[in-house]
Amino acid sequence: MPKKVGKVTEDLNLQNIVAAQFDEAAALIKQPRGLLEQIKKCDNVFQVNFPVKLGRKLHYFSGWRAEHSHHRKPLKGGTRFNPMVTQDEIMALAALMTYKCAVVDVPFGGSKGGIAINPKDFSEDELEKITRRYTAELIQKNFLGPGVNVPAPDIGTGEREMAWIYSTYDAFYPGGIDNLACVTGKPVTQGGIRGRREATGRGVQFGIRQVFRHLEDIKATGLEPGLAGKRVAVQGFGNVGYHCAQFLWEQDDCKIVAVAEHDGTVWNPAGLNIAELGRHRKNRGTILEFPGATGSVKNAKAVLTVDCDILIPAALENQITLSNVSEIRARIVAEAANGPVTPAAERELLKRGVLLIPDIFMNAGGVTVSYFEWIKSLAHIRYGRLERRLEELRGESLVLHLERSSGQPVSPEVRTILQHGASEIDLVNSGLEGTMANAYEEIRNVFKRRKRIPSLRTAAYIVAIEKIAMSYRELGIFP
Ligand code: NAD
């Protein structure tokens, strides 16, 4: 939807935004135009209007599942329950999934789905019926299955909904040995993987850490090196926002100076206690009136303009636009949400030397750990189960050997490290950290070494497009 800001009109349609981002990168690489067109276009989109009987009334719902690219299978992407969901938005988010998977070398094509509902308007029983009926529609049209299309959580959905999706699929295909792999983000007790719930926020933490390893990049923003003590503002205290705030606060000594939810912003220049803020929200249903805050306002967008070093939009798209970009004071904007910064706003930020870490890299932790979960579901075994004890035994013998040969006891810290066998969460975090670090290095190399690349976002698109192009070229075209 074009929006007028002063004399300028800004297009806020996410599909047009993603297409423009793609075009900017495509113009800088040598690939046949037809192939680029094939990569850019959404392969297919399924739209469904379905009835559900709730109480004595019949309700109609609109849902979608878009499949952007089949260069790798299955296709992968979240399921969004939000009243503002549209077909264009779902198609744009599916495209972002394709590029994101390529950036982090996750061998899936991009997909996305959603239903235009506000989950808060329905009871748990009603949501279960709606989710199951939507799932049945996807199954009937072959838009769901372990080798076909594998949903995951997104805005308004979580482990509970993923368990319903799995259970519905399992009812349609009883005895299917790989049924668990039809969806990721399941509860751990239902074949999910440890670390998936917090994976996107964890990936944001790992990604920001990797950026901070490059002193020259940090200095170019005007910030001092080192993540400790950095002032961070987070918009959205849901799955992604809560976890990245928690990790940056607890493990990197960042000061979380402001947090926003849909109903307002709270702040404290000395830093908010994120664990207590989380408890306050759980008990009171809002972050407002948090005793540990020095100020609060019933304005969700106020968080964007607070004085901070790193701003993490982790809620919705189109949050930083031409109308508020001049008020952004952060030196780094880390896009944890999909599409939170419009292209015109991004150009302004870049002119001011702000480092923008793009969504197709920054929030790729979720799909990375979803990939690990999908493999776990197909393998039918928890990561680390076979080798953990062996590693512990090796560590114990090593400690014994060291102590015998040196005549000194090994310190308790070193003993703990050596005798620790990797558990599932250790392996998931190790795989995620390595993935985020590699992906950032790849993007940064393109950004630094090639000419005329204006931003990390364009560099990330170039990385993605070149990988997808190679895959399509090798596959050829049928018939
Ligand atoms: P979520 O539903 O768990 O959380 C979103 C939060 O944002 C909610 O608490 C909501 O109340 C809040 N919110 C809504 N409007 C707001 C506003 N105007 N200002 C401040 N807060 C507002 O969703 P999520 O899974 O955390 O997703 C957040 C973003 O991250 C989305 O853009 C999503 O597409 C993206 N993302 C999520 C994942 C994942 O694994 N969940 C993965 C990749 C990307």
Short mmCIF file of C-alpha atoms and ligand atoms in Angstrom, two decimals:
data_model
loop_
_atom_site.label_atom_id
_atom_site.label_comp_id
_atom_site.label_asym_id
_atom_site.label_seq_id
_atom_site.Cartn_x
_atom_site.Cartn_y
_atom_site.Cartn_z
CA MET A 1 0.00 0.00 0.00
CA PRO A 2 1.68 3.30 -1.07
CA LYS A 3 1.93 5.69 1.88
CA LYS A 4 2.46 9.44 1.47
CA VAL A 5 5.19 10.92 3.66
CA GLY A 6 5.52 14.66 3.02
CA LYS A 7 5.96 14.88 -0.74
CA VAL A 8 7.23 11.29 -1.07
CA THR A 9 5.09 8.20 -1.58
CA GLU A 10 6.43 4.98 -0.06
CA ASP A 11 5.30 1.53 -1.20
CA LEU A 12 4.71 -0.65 1.88
CA ASN A 13 3.66 -3.80 0.01
CA LEU A 14 6.12 -6.44 1.25
CA GLN A 15 6.00 -8.33 -2.04
CA ASN A 16 7.07 -5.23 -3.96
CA ILE A 17 9.74 -4.53 -1.33
CA VAL A 18 11.23 -8.03 -1.57
CA ALA A 19 11.08 -7.86 -5.40
CA ALA A 20 12.92 -4.51 -5.34
CA GLN A 21 15.58 -5.92 -3.02
CA PHE A 22 15.99 -8.90 -5.34
CA ASP A 23 16.26 -6.65 -8.42
CA GLU A 24 18.93 -4.50 -6.82
CA ALA A 25 21.10 -7.58 -6.25
CA ALA A 26 20.22 -9.25 -9.57
CA ALA A 27 21.40 -6.15 -11.46
CA LEU A 28 24.88 -6.69 -10.01
CA ILE A 29 25.39 -10.33 -11.00
CA LYS A 30 25.89 -12.16 -14.25
CA GLN A 31 23.12 -14.72 -14.63
CA PRO A 32 20.72 -15.23 -17.55
CA ARG A 33 17.67 -12.94 -17.16
CA GLY A 34 15.26 -15.87 -17.61
CA LEU A 35 16.92 -17.76 -14.78
CA LEU A 36 16.72 -14.72 -12.49
CA GLU A 37 13.04 -14.39 -13.33
CA GLN A 38 12.54 -18.06 -12.42
CA ILE A 39 14.26 -17.54 -9.06
CA LYS A 40 12.27 -14.39 -8.29
CA LYS A 41 8.77 -15.64 -9.11
CA CYS A 42 6.60 -17.47 -6.58
CA ASP A 43 5.97 -20.99 -7.99
CA ASN A 44 2.48 -21.42 -6.58
CA VAL A 45 0.12 -20.23 -3.92
CA PHE A 46 -2.86 -22.00 -2.42
CA GLN A 47 -5.66 -19.90 -1.06
CA VAL A 48 -8.52 -21.46 0.88
CA ASN A 49 -11.71 -20.24 2.53
CA PHE A 50 -12.89 -22.85 4.96
CA PRO A 51 -15.73 -23.15 7.44
CA VAL A 52 -15.38 -24.27 11.07
CA LYS A 53 -18.29 -24.88 13.40
CA LEU A 54 -17.56 -23.13 16.70
CA GLY A 55 -20.31 -23.66 19.25
CA ARG A 56 -23.52 -23.43 17.25
CA LYS A 57 -22.19 -20.96 14.70
CA LEU A 58 -20.40 -21.52 11.42
CA HIS A 59 -17.33 -19.30 10.96
CA TYR A 60 -15.37 -18.77 7.74
CA PHE A 61 -11.62 -18.33 7.66
CA SER A 62 -9.18 -17.41 4.91
CA GLY A 63 -5.84 -19.18 4.78
CA TRP A 64 -2.85 -19.42 2.44
CA ARG A 65 0.27 -21.46 1.79
CA ALA A 66 2.71 -20.10 -0.77
CA GLU A 67 5.50 -22.16 -2.33
CA HIS A 68 8.13 -19.84 -3.66
CA SER A 69 10.85 -22.14 -4.96
CA HIS A 70 11.17 -25.86 -5.66
CA HIS A 71 14.92 -25.87 -6.40
CA ARG A 72 15.30 -27.84 -3.15
CA LYS A 73 12.73 -30.00 -1.43
CA PRO A 74 10.94 -30.06 0.90
CA LEU A 75 9.80 -26.48 1.07
CA LYS A 76 9.97 -24.80 4.44
CA GLY A 77 8.44 -21.83 6.17
CA GLY A 78 6.45 -20.57 9.13
CA THR A 79 2.72 -20.41 9.74
CA ARG A 80 1.38 -17.01 10.76
CA PHE A 81 -1.89 -16.42 12.61
CA ASN A 82 -2.53 -12.71 12.35
CA PRO A 83 -5.59 -10.70 11.34
CA MET A 84 -3.52 -8.57 8.93
CA VAL A 85 -2.22 -11.56 6.91
CA THR A 86 -2.73 -11.19 3.14
CA GLN A 87 -1.79 -13.32 0.14
CA ASP A 88 0.84 -10.77 -0.93
CA GLU A 89 2.44 -10.86 2.50
CA ILE A 90 2.53 -14.67 2.54
CA MET A 91 4.09 -14.76 -0.95
CA ALA A 92 6.71 -12.20 0.07
CA LEU A 93 7.56 -14.11 3.25
CA ALA A 94 7.87 -17.34 1.21
CA ALA A 95 10.38 -15.61 -1.07
CA LEU A 96 12.37 -14.43 1.96
CA MET A 97 12.43 -18.05 3.15
CA THR A 98 14.01 -19.19 -0.13
CA TYR A 99 16.78 -16.59 0.12
CA LYS A 100 17.26 -17.18 3.86
CA CYS A 101 17.66 -20.94 3.41
CA ALA A 102 20.26 -20.35 0.69
CA VAL A 103 22.17 -17.85 2.86
CA VAL A 104 22.56 -20.38 5.70
CA ASP A 105 22.94 -23.44 3.44
CA VAL A 106 19.75 -25.10 4.60
CA PRO A 107 18.68 -27.36 1.71
CA PHE A 108 15.02 -26.29 1.46
CA GLY A 109 12.94 -24.18 -0.89
CA GLY A 110 10.99 -21.30 0.64
CA SER A 111 7.36 -21.43 1.69
CA LYS A 112 5.04 -19.61 4.10
CA GLY A 113 1.48 -19.99 5.30
CA GLY A 114 -1.06 -18.32 7.45
CA ILE A 115 -4.62 -17.71 8.49
CA ALA A 116 -6.15 -14.25 8.82
CA ILE A 117 -7.21 -14.52 12.47
CA ASN A 118 -6.34 -12.98 15.78
CA PRO A 119 -5.62 -16.02 17.97
CA LYS A 120 -6.57 -13.97 21.04
CA ASP A 121 -10.20 -13.92 19.81
CA PHE A 122 -10.53 -17.71 20.17
CA SER A 123 -10.40 -20.31 22.94
CA GLU A 124 -7.79 -23.08 22.82
CA ASP A 125 -10.41 -25.60 21.65
CA GLU A 126 -11.52 -23.28 18.87
CA LEU A 127 -7.94 -22.66 17.75
CA GLU A 128 -7.33 -26.39 17.64
CA LYS A 129 -10.32 -26.90 15.35
CA ILE A 130 -9.26 -24.04 13.06
CA THR A 131 -5.65 -25.29 12.89
CA ARG A 132 -6.70 -28.87 12.19
CA ARG A 133 -9.13 -27.86 9.45
CA TYR A 134 -6.49 -25.64 7.80
CA THR A 135 -4.02 -28.56 8.03
CA ALA A 136 -6.52 -30.90 6.39
CA GLU A 137 -6.89 -28.41 3.51
CA LEU A 138 -3.12 -28.34 3.06
CA ILE A 139 -2.92 -32.14 3.07
CA GLN A 140 -5.68 -32.47 0.48
CA LYS A 141 -3.89 -30.11 -1.89
CA ASN A 142 -0.46 -31.69 -1.30
CA PHE A 143 0.92 -28.62 0.48
CA LEU A 144 2.11 -30.56 3.53
CA GLY A 145 4.37 -33.55 4.08
CA PRO A 146 7.90 -34.50 5.20
CA GLY A 147 9.25 -34.47 1.61
CA VAL A 148 6.86 -31.84 0.28
CA ASN A 149 6.28 -28.87 2.54
CA VAL A 150 7.14 -28.53 6.22
CA PRO A 151 5.64 -25.67 8.28
CA ALA A 152 7.07 -24.15 11.47
CA PRO A 153 5.97 -21.50 13.99
CA ASP A 154 5.75 -17.80 13.19
CA ILE A 155 3.76 -14.86 14.56
CA GLY A 156 0.79 -16.12 16.59
CA THR A 157 1.76 -19.82 16.49
CA GLY A 158 4.07 -22.02 18.53
CA GLU A 159 4.70 -25.57 19.70
CA ARG A 160 1.04 -26.19 20.50
CA GLU A 161 -0.11 -25.46 16.93
CA MET A 162 2.77 -27.50 15.46
CA ALA A 163 1.69 -30.51 17.57
CA TRP A 164 -1.87 -30.17 16.19
CA ILE A 165 -0.52 -30.00 12.63
CA TYR A 166 1.54 -33.16 13.20
CA SER A 167 -1.35 -34.98 14.85
CA THR A 168 -3.72 -34.13 11.97
CA TYR A 169 -1.17 -35.26 9.38
CA ASP A 170 -0.62 -38.48 11.34
CA ALA A 171 -4.37 -39.14 11.36
CA PHE A 172 -4.45 -38.85 7.54
CA TYR A 173 -1.40 -41.12 7.08
CA PRO A 174 -1.51 -43.64 9.94
CA GLY A 175 1.69 -45.61 10.32
CA GLY A 176 3.74 -43.22 8.18
CA ILE A 177 7.22 -43.78 9.58
CA ASP A 178 8.40 -40.26 8.75
CA ASN A 179 5.24 -38.41 9.76
CA LEU A 180 7.02 -36.49 12.54
CA ALA A 181 9.08 -34.71 9.89
CA CYS A 182 5.95 -33.04 8.42
CA VAL A 183 6.37 -30.05 10.74
CA THR A 184 9.10 -28.49 12.91
CA GLY A 185 8.90 -26.45 16.10
CA LYS A 186 7.07 -29.33 17.82
CA PRO A 187 7.19 -29.71 21.61
CA VAL A 188 10.32 -31.66 22.65
CA THR A 189 8.01 -34.31 24.10
CA GLN A 190 6.46 -34.75 20.64
CA GLY A 191 9.66 -35.25 18.68
CA GLY A 192 10.76 -31.61 18.71
CA ILE A 193 14.34 -30.59 19.28
CA ARG A 194 15.92 -28.86 22.25
CA GLY A 195 16.77 -25.28 21.35
CA ARG A 196 14.17 -24.78 18.59
CA ARG A 197 11.91 -22.59 20.73
CA GLU A 198 14.69 -20.07 21.32
CA ALA A 199 16.58 -20.71 18.04
CA THR A 200 15.72 -17.51 16.19
CA GLY A 201 16.63 -15.34 19.19
CA ARG A 202 19.77 -17.42 19.74
CA GLY A 203 20.66 -16.96 16.06
CA VAL A 204 20.26 -13.19 16.46
CA GLN A 205 22.69 -13.32 19.39
CA PHE A 206 25.22 -15.45 17.46
CA GLY A 207 24.87 -13.25 14.38
CA ILE A 208 25.45 -10.02 16.33
CA ARG A 209 28.44 -11.60 18.09
CA GLN A 210 29.94 -12.46 14.70
CA VAL A 211 29.47 -8.90 13.46
CA PHE A 212 31.26 -7.63 16.58
CA ARG A 213 34.26 -9.86 15.81
CA HIS A 214 35.09 -7.43 12.95
CA LEU A 215 36.52 -4.42 14.74
CA GLU A 216 36.78 -2.28 11.60
CA ASP A 217 33.04 -2.72 10.88
CA ILE A 218 32.11 -1.72 14.42
CA LYS A 219 34.46 1.26 14.40
CA ALA A 220 32.87 2.41 11.13
CA THR A 221 29.55 2.78 12.97
CA GLY A 222 31.17 5.02 15.57
CA LEU A 223 30.73 2.45 18.33
CA GLU A 224 33.48 1.15 20.58
CA PRO A 225 34.45 -2.51 20.04
CA GLY A 226 32.91 -5.16 22.31
CA LEU A 227 29.33 -6.19 22.87
CA ALA A 228 29.45 -5.84 26.68
CA GLY A 229 27.70 -2.71 27.87
CA LYS A 230 26.08 -1.96 24.52
CA ARG A 231 22.64 -0.35 24.84
CA VAL A 232 20.02 -2.46 23.08
CA ALA A 233 16.36 -1.70 22.31
CA VAL A 234 14.01 -4.53 21.30
CA GLN A 235 10.65 -4.15 19.57
CA GLY A 236 8.42 -7.18 20.19
CA PHE A 237 8.69 -9.36 23.29
CA GLY A 238 7.38 -12.53 21.66
CA ASN A 239 9.35 -15.63 20.81
CA VAL A 240 12.15 -13.92 18.90
CA GLY A 241 12.33 -10.64 20.81
CA TYR A 242 12.17 -12.18 24.27
CA HIS A 243 14.88 -14.75 23.62
CA CYS A 244 17.36 -12.44 21.91
CA ALA A 245 16.88 -9.84 24.67
CA GLN A 246 17.36 -12.54 27.32
CA PHE A 247 20.56 -13.94 25.77
CA LEU A 248 22.17 -10.57 25.00
CA TRP A 249 21.38 -9.39 28.55
CA GLU A 250 22.38 -12.57 30.38
CA GLN A 251 25.35 -13.80 28.36
CA ASP A 252 26.81 -10.75 26.59
CA ASP A 253 26.29 -8.15 29.31
CA CYS A 254 24.30 -5.90 27.03
CA LYS A 255 22.03 -3.30 28.63
CA ILE A 256 18.51 -3.76 27.34
CA VAL A 257 17.44 -0.14 27.66
CA ALA A 258 13.95 -0.44 26.11
CA VAL A 259 11.43 -3.12 25.16
CA ALA A 260 8.13 -2.68 23.31
CA GLU A 261 5.05 -4.80 22.96
CA HIS A 262 1.88 -4.14 20.93
CA ASP A 263 0.46 -2.03 23.77
CA GLY A 264 3.47 0.13 24.61
CA THR A 265 7.13 0.66 25.42
CA VAL A 266 9.03 0.43 28.74
CA TRP A 267 12.56 1.72 29.27
CA ASN A 268 15.37 2.12 31.75
CA PRO A 269 18.68 3.71 30.64
CA ALA A 270 20.50 1.62 33.29
CA GLY A 271 19.09 -1.59 31.72
CA LEU A 272 15.98 -3.71 32.27
CA ASN A 273 16.07 -7.03 34.10
CA ILE A 274 14.77 -9.22 31.25
CA ALA A 275 13.98 -12.26 33.39
CA GLU A 276 11.84 -10.12 35.71
CA LEU A 277 10.22 -8.33 32.77
CA GLY A 278 9.32 -11.73 31.32
CA ARG A 279 7.73 -12.78 34.64
CA HIS A 280 5.88 -9.47 34.93
CA ARG A 281 4.41 -9.91 31.43
CA LYS A 282 3.41 -13.50 32.22
CA ASN A 283 1.61 -12.48 35.43
CA ARG A 284 0.08 -9.22 34.25
CA GLY A 285 -0.44 -9.88 30.54
CA THR A 286 1.49 -6.69 29.67
CA ILE A 287 4.99 -5.27 29.95
CA LEU A 288 3.57 -1.90 31.01
CA GLU A 289 3.81 -0.84 34.67
CA PHE A 290 6.94 -2.93 35.09
CA PRO A 291 8.46 -1.83 38.43
CA GLY A 292 12.01 -2.15 37.05
CA ALA A 293 11.34 0.42 34.33
CA THR A 294 12.01 4.12 34.79
CA GLY A 295 9.42 5.04 32.19
CA SER A 296 6.65 3.62 30.07
CA VAL A 297 4.30 4.86 27.39
CA LYS A 298 1.32 3.35 25.60
CA ASN A 299 3.07 3.70 22.25
CA ALA A 300 4.56 0.58 20.65
CA LYS A 301 6.71 2.56 18.21
CA ALA A 302 8.38 4.71 20.88
CA VAL A 303 11.02 1.98 21.28
CA LEU A 304 12.34 2.65 17.79
CA THR A 305 13.48 6.17 18.61
CA VAL A 306 15.12 5.64 22.02
CA ASP A 307 18.80 6.46 22.43
CA CYS A 308 20.58 3.11 21.98
CA ASP A 309 23.47 1.44 20.16
CA ILE A 310 21.65 -1.57 18.70
CA LEU A 311 18.00 -1.57 17.70
CA ILE A 312 16.36 -4.96 17.20
CA PRO A 313 12.95 -4.82 15.52
CA ALA A 314 11.49 -8.26 16.35
CA ALA A 315 7.77 -7.79 15.74
CA LEU A 316 6.30 -6.96 12.36
CA GLU A 317 7.25 -5.63 8.93
CA ASN A 318 7.33 -1.93 7.90
CA GLN A 319 8.26 -0.55 11.30
CA ILE A 320 11.08 1.74 10.21
CA THR A 321 9.80 3.80 7.31
CA LEU A 322 10.37 7.21 5.78
CA SER A 323 8.04 8.67 8.38
CA ASN A 324 10.22 7.77 11.38
CA VAL A 325 13.70 6.99 9.99
CA SER A 326 15.02 10.45 10.81
CA GLU A 327 14.34 9.74 14.50
CA ILE A 328 16.27 6.44 14.66
CA ARG A 329 19.28 6.93 16.93
CA ALA A 330 20.78 3.42 16.89
CA ARG A 331 24.10 2.80 15.09
CA ILE A 332 23.23 -0.83 14.32
CA VAL A 333 19.80 -2.08 13.23
CA ALA A 334 19.50 -5.87 13.47
CA GLU A 335 16.43 -7.12 11.59
CA ALA A 336 15.15 -9.99 13.75
CA ALA A 337 11.68 -9.58 12.22
CA ASN A 338 11.03 -10.11 8.53
CA GLY A 339 10.96 -6.87 6.55
CA PRO A 340 10.95 -4.33 9.41
CA VAL A 341 12.85 -1.64 7.43
CA THR A 342 11.53 -0.26 4.14
CA PRO A 343 13.99 0.28 1.23
CA ALA A 344 13.68 4.07 1.40
CA ALA A 345 14.32 4.04 5.15
CA GLU A 346 17.27 1.70 4.63
CA ARG A 347 18.86 4.11 2.14
CA GLU A 348 18.58 6.88 4.74
CA LEU A 349 20.15 4.71 7.44
CA LEU A 350 23.02 3.69 5.15
CA LYS A 351 23.68 7.35 4.27
CA ARG A 352 24.09 8.00 7.98
CA GLY A 353 26.58 5.13 8.35
CA VAL A 354 24.19 2.88 10.27
CA LEU A 355 25.03 -0.81 9.96
CA LEU A 356 21.92 -2.72 8.91
CA ILE A 357 22.04 -6.49 9.47
CA PRO A 358 19.46 -7.90 7.06
CA ASP A 359 16.59 -10.22 7.95
CA ILE A 360 17.53 -13.01 5.51
CA PHE A 361 20.65 -13.52 7.60
CA MET A 362 19.70 -12.16 11.03
CA ASN A 363 16.63 -14.30 11.72
CA ALA A 364 17.81 -17.47 9.93
CA GLY A 365 18.48 -19.28 13.23
CA GLY A 366 14.91 -20.56 13.33
CA VAL A 367 15.02 -22.33 9.99
CA THR A 368 18.53 -23.61 10.72
CA VAL A 369 17.41 -25.42 13.86
CA SER A 370 14.19 -26.47 12.10
CA TYR A 371 16.47 -28.22 9.61
CA PHE A 372 18.20 -30.02 12.50
CA GLU A 373 14.77 -31.01 13.87
CA TRP A 374 13.62 -32.31 10.47
CA ILE A 375 16.73 -34.53 10.31
CA LYS A 376 16.10 -35.71 13.87
CA SER A 377 12.51 -36.61 12.99
CA LEU A 378 13.71 -38.64 9.99
CA ALA A 379 16.52 -40.27 11.97
CA HIS A 380 14.23 -41.13 14.90
CA ILE A 381 17.02 -40.52 17.40
CA ARG A 382 18.04 -37.68 19.67
CA TYR A 383 21.28 -35.90 18.73
CA GLY A 384 24.15 -37.03 20.93
CA ARG A 385 22.45 -40.18 22.20
CA LEU A 386 24.97 -42.56 20.66
CA GLU A 387 28.21 -40.72 21.33
CA ARG A 388 27.67 -38.79 24.57
CA ARG A 389 28.81 -41.48 27.02
CA LEU A 390 31.77 -42.39 24.82
CA GLU A 391 32.93 -38.76 24.87
CA GLU A 392 32.57 -38.68 28.67
CA LEU A 393 34.62 -41.85 29.04
CA ARG A 394 37.33 -40.46 26.76
CA GLY A 395 37.38 -37.25 28.82
CA GLU A 396 37.68 -39.22 32.07
CA SER A 397 40.66 -41.20 30.74
CA LEU A 398 42.30 -38.02 29.48
CA VAL A 399 41.95 -36.39 32.93
CA LEU A 400 43.42 -39.53 34.55
CA HIS A 401 46.31 -39.54 32.08
CA LEU A 402 47.03 -35.82 32.61
CA GLU A 403 46.98 -36.19 36.39
CA ARG A 404 49.24 -39.25 36.35
CA SER A 405 51.79 -37.74 33.99
CA SER A 406 51.91 -34.29 35.67
CA GLY A 407 51.47 -35.46 39.25
CA GLN A 408 49.04 -32.52 39.66
CA PRO A 409 45.25 -32.58 39.94
CA VAL A 410 43.40 -31.13 36.94
CA SER A 411 41.43 -28.00 37.94
CA PRO A 412 37.67 -28.53 38.44
CA GLU A 413 36.85 -26.21 35.47
CA VAL A 414 39.11 -28.09 33.04
CA ARG A 415 37.85 -31.43 34.42
CA THR A 416 34.24 -30.39 33.74
CA ILE A 417 35.07 -29.32 30.17
CA LEU A 418 37.03 -32.49 29.37
CA GLN A 419 34.50 -34.88 30.90
CA HIS A 420 31.46 -33.30 29.29
CA GLY A 421 29.86 -35.32 26.49
CA ALA A 422 27.87 -33.23 24.01
CA SER A 423 24.11 -33.23 24.66
CA GLU A 424 21.44 -32.39 22.10
CA ILE A 425 21.32 -28.71 23.10
CA ASP A 426 25.14 -28.46 22.91
CA LEU A 427 25.10 -29.87 19.39
CA VAL A 428 22.19 -27.71 18.26
CA ASN A 429 23.85 -24.54 19.55
CA SER A 430 27.18 -25.55 18.07
CA GLY A 431 25.59 -26.18 14.66
CA LEU A 432 23.69 -22.91 14.88
CA GLU A 433 26.69 -20.84 15.93
CA GLY A 434 28.84 -22.30 13.14
CA THR A 435 26.08 -21.72 10.60
CA MET A 436 25.54 -18.07 11.57
CA ALA A 437 29.29 -17.38 11.63
CA ASN A 438 29.89 -18.96 8.19
CA ALA A 439 26.92 -17.19 6.66
CA TYR A 440 28.04 -13.80 7.95
CA GLU A 441 31.57 -14.31 6.65
CA GLU A 442 30.23 -15.25 3.22
CA ILE A 443 27.99 -12.17 3.07
CA ARG A 444 30.70 -9.87 4.40
CA ASN A 445 33.25 -11.15 1.87
CA VAL A 446 30.89 -10.34 -0.99
CA PHE A 447 30.14 -6.92 0.53
CA LYS A 448 33.79 -6.02 1.01
CA ARG A 449 35.37 -7.59 -2.05
CA ARG A 450 32.94 -6.90 -4.87
CA LYS A 451 32.33 -3.46 -6.34
CA ARG A 452 29.17 -1.34 -6.24
CA ILE A 453 27.43 -3.36 -3.49
CA PRO A 454 25.59 -0.84 -1.33
CA SER A 455 24.66 -2.91 1.70
CA LEU A 456 24.92 -6.19 3.58
CA ARG A 457 21.37 -6.88 2.40
CA THR A 458 22.32 -6.72 -1.26
CA ALA A 459 25.38 -8.84 -0.51
CA ALA A 460 23.17 -11.44 1.23
CA TYR A 461 20.81 -11.51 -1.77
CA ILE A 462 23.76 -11.99 -4.12
CA VAL A 463 25.01 -14.92 -2.03
CA ALA A 464 21.52 -16.46 -2.08
CA ILE A 465 20.75 -15.86 -5.77
CA GLU A 466 24.07 -17.33 -6.92
CA LYS A 467 23.53 -20.52 -4.91
CA ILE A 468 19.94 -20.92 -6.14
CA ALA A 469 20.98 -20.16 -9.73
CA MET A 470 23.61 -22.89 -9.60
CA SER A 471 21.06 -25.35 -8.30
CA TYR A 472 18.56 -24.50 -11.06
CA ARG A 473 21.26 -24.66 -13.74
CA GLU A 474 22.38 -28.11 -12.60
CA LEU A 475 18.81 -29.38 -12.45
CA GLY A 476 17.87 -28.07 -15.90
CA ILE A 477 14.25 -27.46 -16.88
CA PHE A 478 11.61 -30.16 -17.23
CA PRO A 479 10.46 -31.19 -19.86
P1 NAD B 1 5.41 -13.84 18.25
O1 NAD B 1 3.97 -13.84 17.89
O2 NAD B 1 5.93 -14.85 19.19
O3 NAD B 1 5.84 -12.41 18.81
C1 NAD B 1 5.57 -11.19 18.19
C2 NAD B 1 5.38 -10.20 19.32
O4 NAD B 1 5.31 -8.88 18.80
C3 NAD B 1 4.06 -10.45 20.10
O5 NAD B 1 4.35 -10.55 21.46
C4 NAD B 1 3.22 -9.22 19.75
O6 NAD B 1 2.36 -8.84 20.81
C5 NAD B 1 4.30 -8.20 19.50
N1 NAD B 1 3.85 -7.07 18.70
C6 NAD B 1 2.87 -7.02 17.76
N2 NAD B 1 2.80 -5.78 17.24
C7 NAD B 1 3.75 -5.05 17.86
C8 NAD B 1 4.16 -3.71 17.76
N3 NAD B 1 3.59 -2.86 16.92
N4 NAD B 1 5.17 -3.29 18.56
C9 NAD B 1 5.76 -4.12 19.42
N5 NAD B 1 5.41 -5.41 19.55
C10 NAD B 1 4.41 -5.87 18.79
O7 NAD B 1 6.18 -13.88 16.85
P2 NAD B 1 7.70 -14.23 16.62
O8 NAD B 1 7.76 -15.66 16.25
O9 NAD B 1 8.52 -13.71 17.72
O10 NAD B 1 7.99 -13.40 15.28
C11 NAD B 1 8.44 -12.05 15.30
C12 NAD B 1 9.08 -11.72 13.96
O11 NAD B 1 10.18 -12.61 13.73
C13 NAD B 1 8.18 -11.88 12.74
O12 NAD B 1 8.53 -10.92 11.77
C14 NAD B 1 8.50 -13.27 12.24
O13 NAD B 1 8.18 -13.46 10.88
C15 NAD B 1 9.99 -13.27 12.48
N6 NAD B 1 10.59 -14.62 12.55
C16 NAD B 1 10.17 -15.53 13.47
C17 NAD B 1 10.78 -16.78 13.51
C18 NAD B 1 10.42 -17.83 14.55
O14 NAD B 1 11.11 -18.85 14.62
N7 NAD B 1 9.42 -17.63 15.37
C19 NAD B 1 11.79 -17.10 12.60
C20 NAD B 1 12.21 -16.14 11.67
C21 NAD B 1 11.59 -14.90 11.66
#
